[in-house]
């Protein structure tokens, strides 16, 4: 069966890009990366992708007078590459309404909190400050409102009493690298449907356990 063609959009480190690249390197994985786009030419992920012989494109947003034109450039490049699913992976640019509408239900993101809690930036520090005992990450479809959209998959991690934001971010990142390739695989396998802005997964394995943190 033909593999689902992915674009991965990054701005920096690119560890989620690397997780997707590793998944796509497995012969049985049902998706392939056909384009990596960064708004920073020096993003580490762009170098890794280039080293792995993936097509890359650095587009400097400062070369565009408005957001919509920058987004149109990305859409044109993705259409040329035959992209079927756009994966945001640490892409630190707000997207125009036109772009989000054009790619509706073909555009997903990963966010390092259990949405709808802690949208936006500095979410690990904010979770610690709020004193919540669990955090995690969310893969979701993108809608116009930031960090809103049908949730495909979440992973939970405990927050330890001596955590700082970096320690919590590192614990969450391990799970990000698991659930992002998993969510993409489900989409490629056509097991996902969106009903009333909720995601249903065909043939899920569902956990009926619970977690308590801290423990005594
Ligand atoms: C991740 O924490 C992701 O959840 C968030 O941005 C970060 C990107 O990290 N959207 P990386 O560039 O994939 O390493």
JSON list of N, CA, C and O in Angstrom, two decimals, residues 159-209:
[
{"chain": "A", "resi": 159, "resn": "UNK", "atom": "N", "xyz": [4.35, 14.37, 37.87]},
{"chain": "A", "resi": 159, "resn": "UNK", "atom": "CA", "xyz": [5.23, 15.49, 38.22]},
{"chain": "A", "resi": 159, "resn": "UNK", "atom": "C", "xyz": [5.81, 15.19, 39.60]},
{"chain": "A", "resi": 159, "resn": "UNK", "atom": "O", "xyz": [5.06, 14.98, 40.56]},
{"chain": "A", "resi": 160, "resn": "UNK", "atom": "N", "xyz": [7.13, 15.14, 39.67]},
{"chain": "A", "resi": 160, "resn": "UNK", "atom": "CA", "xyz": [7.79, 14.83, 40.94]},
{"chain": "A", "resi": 160, "resn": "UNK", "atom": "C", "xyz": [7.99, 16.11, 41.74]},
{"chain": "A", "resi": 160, "resn": "UNK", "atom": "O", "xyz": [8.12, 17.20, 41.17]},
{"chain": "A", "resi": 161, "resn": "UNK", "atom": "N", "xyz": [8.07, 15.96, 43.08]},
{"chain": "A", "resi": 161, "resn": "UNK", "atom": "CA", "xyz": [8.12, 17.16, 43.92]},
{"chain": "A", "resi": 161, "resn": "UNK", "atom": "C", "xyz": [9.38, 17.99, 43.70]},
{"chain": "A", "resi": 161, "resn": "UNK", "atom": "O", "xyz": [9.35, 19.19, 43.90]},
{"chain": "A", "resi": 162, "resn": "UNK", "atom": "N", "xyz": [10.47, 17.35, 43.29]},
{"chain": "A", "resi": 162, "resn": "UNK", "atom": "CA", "xyz": [11.69, 18.13, 43.06]},
{"chain": "A", "resi": 162, "resn": "UNK", "atom": "C", "xyz": [11.90, 18.49, 41.59]},
{"chain": "A", "resi": 162, "resn": "UNK", "atom": "O", "xyz": [12.98, 18.94, 41.19]},
{"chain": "A", "resi": 163, "resn": "UNK", "atom": "N", "xyz": [10.87, 18.33, 40.77]},
{"chain": "A", "resi": 163, "resn": "UNK", "atom": "CA", "xyz": [11.02, 18.66, 39.34]},
{"chain": "A", "resi": 163, "resn": "UNK", "atom": "C", "xyz": [11.22, 20.15, 39.12]},
{"chain": "A", "resi": 163, "resn": "UNK", "atom": "O", "xyz": [10.55, 20.98, 39.76]},
{"chain": "A", "resi": 164, "resn": "UNK", "atom": "N", "xyz": [12.11, 20.49, 38.20]},
{"chain": "A", "resi": 164, "resn": "UNK", "atom": "CA", "xyz": [12.05, 21.83, 37.61]},
{"chain": "A", "resi": 164, "resn": "UNK", "atom": "C", "xyz": [11.50, 21.65, 36.18]},
{"chain": "A", "resi": 164, "resn": "UNK", "atom": "O", "xyz": [11.24, 20.52, 35.74]},
{"chain": "A", "resi": 165, "resn": "UNK", "atom": "N", "xyz": [11.34, 22.78, 35.49]},
{"chain": "A", "resi": 165, "resn": "UNK", "atom": "CA", "xyz": [10.70, 22.70, 34.17]},
{"chain": "A", "resi": 165, "resn": "UNK", "atom": "C", "xyz": [11.48, 21.81, 33.22]},
{"chain": "A", "resi": 165, "resn": "UNK", "atom": "O", "xyz": [10.89, 21.06, 32.42]},
{"chain": "A", "resi": 166, "resn": "UNK", "atom": "N", "xyz": [12.82, 21.85, 33.31]},
{"chain": "A", "resi": 166, "resn": "UNK", "atom": "CA", "xyz": [13.63, 21.04, 32.39]},
{"chain": "A", "resi": 166, "resn": "UNK", "atom": "C", "xyz": [13.46, 19.55, 32.66]},
{"chain": "A", "resi": 166, "resn": "UNK", "atom": "O", "xyz": [13.39, 18.74, 31.73]},
{"chain": "A", "resi": 167, "resn": "UNK", "atom": "N", "xyz": [13.43, 19.19, 33.94]},
{"chain": "A", "resi": 167, "resn": "UNK", "atom": "CA", "xyz": [13.27, 17.77, 34.28]},
{"chain": "A", "resi": 167, "resn": "UNK", "atom": "C", "xyz": [11.91, 17.27, 33.80]},
{"chain": "A", "resi": 167, "resn": "UNK", "atom": "O", "xyz": [11.79, 16.16, 33.23]},
{"chain": "A", "resi": 168, "resn": "UNK", "atom": "N", "xyz": [10.88, 18.08, 34.01]},
{"chain": "A", "resi": 168, "resn": "UNK", "atom": "CA", "xyz": [9.55, 17.66, 33.56]},
{"chain": "A", "resi": 168, "resn": "UNK", "atom": "C", "xyz": [9.49, 17.60, 32.03]},
{"chain": "A", "resi": 168, "resn": "UNK", "atom": "O", "xyz": [8.95, 16.65, 31.46]},
{"chain": "A", "resi": 169, "resn": "UNK", "atom": "N", "xyz": [10.08, 18.60, 31.37]},
{"chain": "A", "resi": 169, "resn": "UNK", "atom": "CA", "xyz": [10.07, 18.61, 29.89]},
{"chain": "A", "resi": 169, "resn": "UNK", "atom": "C", "xyz": [10.74, 17.36, 29.35]},
{"chain": "A", "resi": 169, "resn": "UNK", "atom": "O", "xyz": [10.27, 16.76, 28.38]},
{"chain": "A", "resi": 170, "resn": "UNK", "atom": "N", "xyz": [11.84, 16.95, 29.98]},
{"chain": "A", "resi": 170, "resn": "UNK", "atom": "CA", "xyz": [12.56, 15.77, 29.50]},
{"chain": "A", "resi": 170, "resn": "UNK", "atom": "C", "xyz": [11.70, 14.51, 29.67]},
{"chain": "A", "resi": 170, "resn": "UNK", "atom": "O", "xyz": [11.69, 13.63, 28.80]},
{"chain": "A", "resi": 171, "resn": "UNK", "atom": "N", "xyz": [10.98, 14.45, 30.82]},
{"chain": "A", "resi": 171, "resn": "UNK", "atom": "CA", "xyz": [10.13, 13.26, 31.05]},
{"chain": "A", "resi": 171, "resn": "UNK", "atom": "C", "xyz": [8.99, 13.23, 30.03]},
{"chain": "A", "resi": 171, "resn": "UNK", "atom": "O", "xyz": [8.63, 12.17, 29.52]},
{"chain": "A", "resi": 172, "resn": "UNK", "atom": "N", "xyz": [8.43, 14.38, 29.72]},
{"chain": "A", "resi": 172, "resn": "UNK", "atom": "CA", "xyz": [7.34, 14.45, 28.75]},
{"chain": "A", "resi": 172, "resn": "UNK", "atom": "C", "xyz": [7.86, 14.11, 27.34]},
{"chain": "A", "resi": 172, "resn": "UNK", "atom": "O", "xyz": [7.20, 13.39, 26.58]},
{"chain": "A", "resi": 173, "resn": "UNK", "atom": "N", "xyz": [9.06, 14.60, 27.02]},
{"chain": "A", "resi": 173, "resn": "UNK", "atom": "CA", "xyz": [9.59, 14.43, 25.66]},
{"chain": "A", "resi": 173, "resn": "UNK", "atom": "C", "xyz": [9.73, 12.94, 25.29]},
{"chain": "A", "resi": 173, "resn": "UNK", "atom": "O", "xyz": [9.50, 12.56, 24.14]},
{"chain": "A", "resi": 174, "resn": "UNK", "atom": "N", "xyz": [10.10, 12.13, 26.27]},
{"chain": "A", "resi": 174, "resn": "UNK", "atom": "CA", "xyz": [10.21, 10.69, 26.01]},
{"chain": "A", "resi": 174, "resn": "UNK", "atom": "C", "xyz": [8.88, 10.16, 25.49]},
{"chain": "A", "resi": 174, "resn": "UNK", "atom": "O", "xyz": [8.82, 9.35, 24.54]},
{"chain": "A", "resi": 175, "resn": "UNK", "atom": "N", "xyz": [7.79, 10.64, 26.09]},
{"chain": "A", "resi": 175, "resn": "UNK", "atom": "CA", "xyz": [6.46, 10.17, 25.66]},
{"chain": "A", "resi": 175, "resn": "UNK", "atom": "C", "xyz": [6.06, 10.79, 24.32]},
{"chain": "A", "resi": 175, "resn": "UNK", "atom": "O", "xyz": [5.38, 10.15, 23.52]},
{"chain": "A", "resi": 176, "resn": "UNK", "atom": "N", "xyz": [6.47, 12.04, 24.10]},
{"chain": "A", "resi": 176, "resn": "UNK", "atom": "CA", "xyz": [6.16, 12.67, 22.80]},
{"chain": "A", "resi": 176, "resn": "UNK", "atom": "C", "xyz": [6.68, 11.81, 21.65]},
{"chain": "A", "resi": 176, "resn": "UNK", "atom": "O", "xyz": [6.02, 11.62, 20.64]},
{"chain": "A", "resi": 177, "resn": "UNK", "atom": "N", "xyz": [7.91, 11.31, 21.87]},
{"chain": "A", "resi": 177, "resn": "UNK", "atom": "CA", "xyz": [8.55, 10.55, 20.78]},
{"chain": "A", "resi": 177, "resn": "UNK", "atom": "C", "xyz": [7.87, 9.20, 20.54]},
{"chain": "A", "resi": 177, "resn": "UNK", "atom": "O", "xyz": [8.08, 8.57, 19.51]},
{"chain": "A", "resi": 178, "resn": "UNK", "atom": "N", "xyz": [7.07, 8.78, 21.51]},
{"chain": "A", "resi": 178, "resn": "UNK", "atom": "CA", "xyz": [6.29, 7.54, 21.33]},
{"chain": "A", "resi": 178, "resn": "UNK", "atom": "C", "xyz": [4.95, 7.84, 20.66]},
{"chain": "A", "resi": 178, "resn": "UNK", "atom": "O", "xyz": [4.56, 7.20, 19.69]},
{"chain": "A", "resi": 179, "resn": "UNK", "atom": "N", "xyz": [4.25, 8.86, 21.19]},
{"chain": "A", "resi": 179, "resn": "UNK", "atom": "CA", "xyz": [2.86, 9.01, 20.71]},
{"chain": "A", "resi": 179, "resn": "UNK", "atom": "C", "xyz": [2.76, 9.73, 19.37]},
{"chain": "A", "resi": 179, "resn": "UNK", "atom": "O", "xyz": [1.78, 9.53, 18.65]},
{"chain": "A", "resi": 180, "resn": "UNK", "atom": "N", "xyz": [3.76, 10.55, 19.00]},
{"chain": "A", "resi": 180, "resn": "UNK", "atom": "CA", "xyz": [3.62, 11.24, 17.71]},
{"chain": "A", "resi": 180, "resn": "UNK", "atom": "C", "xyz": [3.68, 10.23, 16.55]},
{"chain": "A", "resi": 180, "resn": "UNK", "atom": "O", "xyz": [2.78, 10.19, 15.71]},
{"chain": "A", "resi": 181, "resn": "UNK", "atom": "N", "xyz": [4.71, 9.37, 16.51]},
{"chain": "A", "resi": 181, "resn": "UNK", "atom": "CA", "xyz": [4.71, 8.36, 15.44]},
{"chain": "A", "resi": 181, "resn": "UNK", "atom": "C", "xyz": [3.49, 7.44, 15.50]},
{"chain": "A", "resi": 181, "resn": "UNK", "atom": "O", "xyz": [3.00, 6.98, 14.46]},
{"chain": "A", "resi": 182, "resn": "UNK", "atom": "N", "xyz": [3.01, 7.18, 16.71]},
{"chain": "A", "resi": 182, "resn": "UNK", "atom": "CA", "xyz": [1.84, 6.31, 16.83]},
{"chain": "A", "resi": 182, "resn": "UNK", "atom": "C", "xyz": [0.60, 6.97, 16.21]},
{"chain": "A", "resi": 182, "resn": "UNK", "atom": "O", "xyz": [-0.16, 6.34, 15.47]},
{"chain": "A", "resi": 183, "resn": "UNK", "atom": "N", "xyz": [0.38, 8.25, 16.53]},
{"chain": "A", "resi": 183, "resn": "UNK", "atom": "CA", "xyz": [-0.78, 8.96, 15.99]},
{"chain": "A", "resi": 183, "resn": "UNK", "atom": "C", "xyz": [-0.71, 9.02, 14.46]},
{"chain": "A", "resi": 183, "resn": "UNK", "atom": "O", "xyz": [-1.72, 8.82, 13.77]},
{"chain": "A", "resi": 184, "resn": "UNK", "atom": "N", "xyz": [0.48, 9.29, 13.94]},
{"chain": "A", "resi": 184, "resn": "UNK", "atom": "CA", "xyz": [0.64, 9.34, 12.47]},
{"chain": "A", "resi": 184, "resn": "UNK", "atom": "C", "xyz": [0.33, 7.98, 11.86]},
{"chain": "A", "resi": 184, "resn": "UNK", "atom": "O", "xyz": [-0.33, 7.87, 10.82]},
{"chain": "A", "resi": 185, "resn": "UNK", "atom": "N", "xyz": [0.78, 6.93, 12.55]},
{"chain": "A", "resi": 185, "resn": "UNK", "atom": "CA", "xyz": [0.50, 5.59, 12.02]},
{"chain": "A", "resi": 185, "resn": "UNK", "atom": "C", "xyz": [-1.00, 5.32, 11.95]},
{"chain": "A", "resi": 185, "resn": "UNK", "atom": "O", "xyz": [-1.51, 4.81, 10.95]},
{"chain": "A", "resi": 186, "resn": "UNK", "atom": "N", "xyz": [-1.72, 5.70, 13.01]},
{"chain": "A", "resi": 186, "resn": "UNK", "atom": "CA", "xyz": [-3.18, 5.50, 13.00]},
{"chain": "A", "resi": 186, "resn": "UNK", "atom": "C", "xyz": [-3.83, 6.24, 11.84]},
{"chain": "A", "resi": 186, "resn": "UNK", "atom": "O", "xyz": [-4.74, 5.73, 11.19]},
{"chain": "A", "resi": 187, "resn": "UNK", "atom": "N", "xyz": [-3.37, 7.47, 11.59]},
{"chain": "A", "resi": 187, "resn": "UNK", "atom": "CA", "xyz": [-3.95, 8.25, 10.48]},
{"chain": "A", "resi": 187, "resn": "UNK", "atom": "C", "xyz": [-3.64, 7.55, 9.16]},
{"chain": "A", "resi": 187, "resn": "UNK", "atom": "O", "xyz": [-4.51, 7.39, 8.30]},
{"chain": "A", "resi": 188, "resn": "UNK", "atom": "N", "xyz": [-2.40, 7.11, 9.02]},
{"chain": "A", "resi": 188, "resn": "UNK", "atom": "CA", "xyz": [-2.00, 6.43, 7.77]},
{"chain": "A", "resi": 188, "resn": "UNK", "atom": "C", "xyz": [-2.79, 5.15, 7.57]},
{"chain": "A", "resi": 188, "resn": "UNK", "atom": "O", "xyz": [-3.10, 4.77, 6.43]},
{"chain": "A", "resi": 189, "resn": "UNK", "atom": "N", "xyz": [-3.11, 4.50, 8.66]},
{"chain": "A", "resi": 189, "resn": "UNK", "atom": "CA", "xyz": [-3.89, 3.24, 8.58]},
{"chain": "A", "resi": 189, "resn": "UNK", "atom": "C", "xyz": [-5.38, 3.50, 8.43]},
{"chain": "A", "resi": 189, "resn": "UNK", "atom": "O", "xyz": [-6.17, 2.57, 8.43]},
{"chain": "A", "resi": 190, "resn": "UNK", "atom": "N", "xyz": [-5.75, 4.77, 8.37]},
{"chain": "A", "resi": 190, "resn": "UNK", "atom": "CA", "xyz": [-7.16, 5.19, 8.21]},
{"chain": "A", "resi": 190, "resn": "UNK", "atom": "C", "xyz": [-8.04, 4.67, 9.36]},
{"chain": "A", "resi": 190, "resn": "UNK", "atom": "O", "xyz": [-9.18, 4.25, 9.14]},
{"chain": "A", "resi": 191, "resn": "UNK", "atom": "N", "xyz": [-7.48, 4.68, 10.56]},
{"chain": "A", "resi": 191, "resn": "UNK", "atom": "CA", "xyz": [-8.24, 4.19, 11.71]},
{"chain": "A", "resi": 191, "resn": "UNK", "atom": "C", "xyz": [-8.88, 5.32, 12.50]},
{"chain": "A", "resi": 191, "resn": "UNK", "atom": "O", "xyz": [-9.54, 5.09, 13.51]},
{"chain": "A", "resi": 192, "resn": "UNK", "atom": "N", "xyz": [-8.64, 6.56, 12.05]},
{"chain": "A", "resi": 192, "resn": "UNK", "atom": "CA", "xyz": [-9.12, 7.72, 12.79]},
{"chain": "A", "resi": 192, "resn": "UNK", "atom": "C", "xyz": [-10.34, 8.31, 12.11]},
{"chain": "A", "resi": 192, "resn": "UNK", "atom": "O", "xyz": [-10.35, 8.50, 10.89]},
{"chain": "A", "resi": 193, "resn": "UNK", "atom": "N", "xyz": [-11.36, 8.62, 12.92]},
{"chain": "A", "resi": 193, "resn": "UNK", "atom": "CA", "xyz": [-12.45, 9.44, 12.39]},
{"chain": "A", "resi": 193, "resn": "UNK", "atom": "C", "xyz": [-12.73, 10.55, 13.38]},
{"chain": "A", "resi": 193, "resn": "UNK", "atom": "O", "xyz": [-12.48, 10.41, 14.58]},
{"chain": "A", "resi": 194, "resn": "UNK", "atom": "N", "xyz": [-13.21, 11.67, 12.85]},
{"chain": "A", "resi": 194, "resn": "UNK", "atom": "CA", "xyz": [-13.52, 12.83, 13.70]},
{"chain": "A", "resi": 194, "resn": "UNK", "atom": "C", "xyz": [-15.03, 13.01, 13.68]},
{"chain": "A", "resi": 194, "resn": "UNK", "atom": "O", "xyz": [-15.62, 13.20, 12.61]},
{"chain": "A", "resi": 195, "resn": "UNK", "atom": "N", "xyz": [-15.61, 12.90, 14.86]},
{"chain": "A", "resi": 195, "resn": "UNK", "atom": "CA", "xyz": [-17.07, 13.04, 14.98]},
{"chain": "A", "resi": 195, "resn": "UNK", "atom": "C", "xyz": [-17.36, 14.09, 16.03]},
{"chain": "A", "resi": 195, "resn": "UNK", "atom": "O", "xyz": [-16.93, 13.94, 17.17]},
{"chain": "A", "resi": 196, "resn": "UNK", "atom": "N", "xyz": [-18.10, 15.14, 15.64]},
{"chain": "A", "resi": 196, "resn": "UNK", "atom": "CA", "xyz": [-18.39, 16.24, 16.56]},
{"chain": "A", "resi": 196, "resn": "UNK", "atom": "C", "xyz": [-17.12, 16.73, 17.25]},
{"chain": "A", "resi": 196, "resn": "UNK", "atom": "O", "xyz": [-17.09, 16.96, 18.47]},
{"chain": "A", "resi": 197, "resn": "UNK", "atom": "N", "xyz": [-16.05, 16.87, 16.48]},
{"chain": "A", "resi": 197, "resn": "UNK", "atom": "CA", "xyz": [-14.77, 17.37, 16.97]},
{"chain": "A", "resi": 197, "resn": "UNK", "atom": "C", "xyz": [-14.14, 16.46, 18.03]},
{"chain": "A", "resi": 197, "resn": "UNK", "atom": "O", "xyz": [-13.30, 16.90, 18.82]},
{"chain": "A", "resi": 198, "resn": "UNK", "atom": "N", "xyz": [-14.54, 15.19, 18.03]},
{"chain": "A", "resi": 198, "resn": "UNK", "atom": "CA", "xyz": [-13.87, 14.20, 18.87]},
{"chain": "A", "resi": 198, "resn": "UNK", "atom": "C", "xyz": [-13.31, 13.10, 17.98]},
{"chain": "A", "resi": 198, "resn": "UNK", "atom": "O", "xyz": [-13.95, 12.70, 17.01]},
{"chain": "A", "resi": 199, "resn": "UNK", "atom": "N", "xyz": [-12.13, 12.62, 18.35]},
{"chain": "A", "resi": 199, "resn": "UNK", "atom": "CA", "xyz": [-11.50, 11.57, 17.55]},
{"chain": "A", "resi": 199, "resn": "UNK", "atom": "C", "xyz": [-11.93, 10.20, 18.05]},
{"chain": "A", "resi": 199, "resn": "UNK", "atom": "O", "xyz": [-11.89, 9.92, 19.26]},
{"chain": "A", "resi": 200, "resn": "UNK", "atom": "N", "xyz": [-12.34, 9.34, 17.13]},
{"chain": "A", "resi": 200, "resn": "UNK", "atom": "CA", "xyz": [-12.57, 7.93, 17.43]},
{"chain": "A", "resi": 200, "resn": "UNK", "atom": "C", "xyz": [-11.48, 7.13, 16.73]},
{"chain": "A", "resi": 200, "resn": "UNK", "atom": "O", "xyz": [-11.14, 7.41, 15.57]},
{"chain": "A", "resi": 201, "resn": "UNK", "atom": "N", "xyz": [-10.97, 6.14, 17.44]},
{"chain": "A", "resi": 201, "resn": "UNK", "atom": "CA", "xyz": [-9.96, 5.25, 16.87]},
{"chain": "A", "resi": 201, "resn": "UNK", "atom": "C", "xyz": [-10.59, 3.88, 16.65]},
{"chain": "A", "resi": 201, "resn": "UNK", "atom": "O", "xyz": [-11.21, 3.32, 17.56]},
{"chain": "A", "resi": 202, "resn": "UNK", "atom": "N", "xyz": [-10.42, 3.37, 15.43]},
{"chain": "A", "resi": 202, "resn": "UNK", "atom": "CA", "xyz": [-10.93, 2.04, 15.12]},
{"chain": "A", "resi": 202, "resn": "UNK", "atom": "C", "xyz": [-10.05, 1.00, 15.81]},
{"chain": "A", "resi": 202, "resn": "UNK", "atom": "O", "xyz": [-8.83, 1.10, 15.78]},
{"chain": "A", "resi": 203, "resn": "UNK", "atom": "N", "xyz": [-10.65, 0.03, 16.42]},
{"chain": "A", "resi": 203, "resn": "UNK", "atom": "CA", "xyz": [-9.96, -1.09, 17.08]},
{"chain": "A", "resi": 203, "resn": "UNK", "atom": "C", "xyz": [-8.90, -0.64, 18.09]},
{"chain": "A", "resi": 203, "resn": "UNK", "atom": "O", "xyz": [-7.72, -1.04, 18.01]},
{"chain": "A", "resi": 204, "resn": "UNK", "atom": "N", "xyz": [-9.28, 0.18, 19.06]},
{"chain": "A", "resi": 204, "resn": "UNK", "atom": "CA", "xyz": [-8.29, 0.62, 20.05]},
{"chain": "A", "resi": 204, "resn": "UNK", "atom": "C", "xyz": [-8.02, -0.47, 21.09]},
{"chain": "A", "resi": 204, "resn": "UNK", "atom": "O", "xyz": [-8.86, -1.33, 21.31]},
{"chain": "A", "resi": 205, "resn": "UNK", "atom": "N", "xyz": [-6.85, -0.38, 21.70]},
{"chain": "A", "resi": 205, "resn": "UNK", "atom": "CA", "xyz": [-6.61, -1.16, 22.92]},
{"chain": "A", "resi": 205, "resn": "UNK", "atom": "C", "xyz": [-6.79, -0.16, 24.05]},
{"chain": "A", "resi": 205, "resn": "UNK", "atom": "O", "xyz": [-6.03, 0.82, 24.13]},
{"chain": "A", "resi": 206, "resn": "UNK", "atom": "N", "xyz": [-7.79, -0.36, 24.89]},
{"chain": "A", "resi": 206, "resn": "UNK", "atom": "CA", "xyz": [-8.10, 0.67, 25.88]},
{"chain": "A", "resi": 206, "resn": "UNK", "atom": "C", "xyz": [-7.66, 0.24, 27.26]},
{"chain": "A", "resi": 206, "resn": "UNK", "atom": "O", "xyz": [-7.87, -0.90, 27.67]},
{"chain": "A", "resi": 207, "resn": "UNK", "atom": "N", "xyz": [-7.06, 1.18, 27.98]},
{"chain": "A", "resi": 207, "resn": "UNK", "atom": "CA", "xyz": [-6.62, 0.90, 29.34]},
{"chain": "A", "resi": 207, "resn": "UNK", "atom": "C", "xyz": [-7.77, 1.16, 30.30]},
{"chain": "A", "resi": 207, "resn": "UNK", "atom": "O", "xyz": [-8.49, 2.15, 30.16]},
{"chain": "A", "resi": 208, "resn": "UNK", "atom": "N", "xyz": [-7.96, 0.27, 31.25]},
{"chain": "A", "resi": 208, "resn": "UNK", "atom": "CA", "xyz": [-8.95, 0.57, 32.28]},
{"chain": "A", "resi": 208, "resn": "UNK", "atom": "C", "xyz": [-8.27, 0.72, 33.64]},
{"chain": "A", "resi": 208, "resn": "UNK", "atom": "O", "xyz": [-8.89, 0.68, 34.67]},
{"chain": "A", "resi": 209, "resn": "UNK", "atom": "N", "xyz": [-6.95, 0.93, 33.60]},
{"chain": "A", "resi": 209, "resn": "UNK", "atom": "CA", "xyz": [-6.22, 1.16, 34.85]},
{"chain": "A", "resi": 209, "resn": "UNK", "atom": "C", "xyz": [-6.32, 2.61, 35.27]},
{"chain": "A", "resi": 209, "resn": "UNK", "atom": "O", "xyz": [-6.90, 3.44, 34.58]}
]
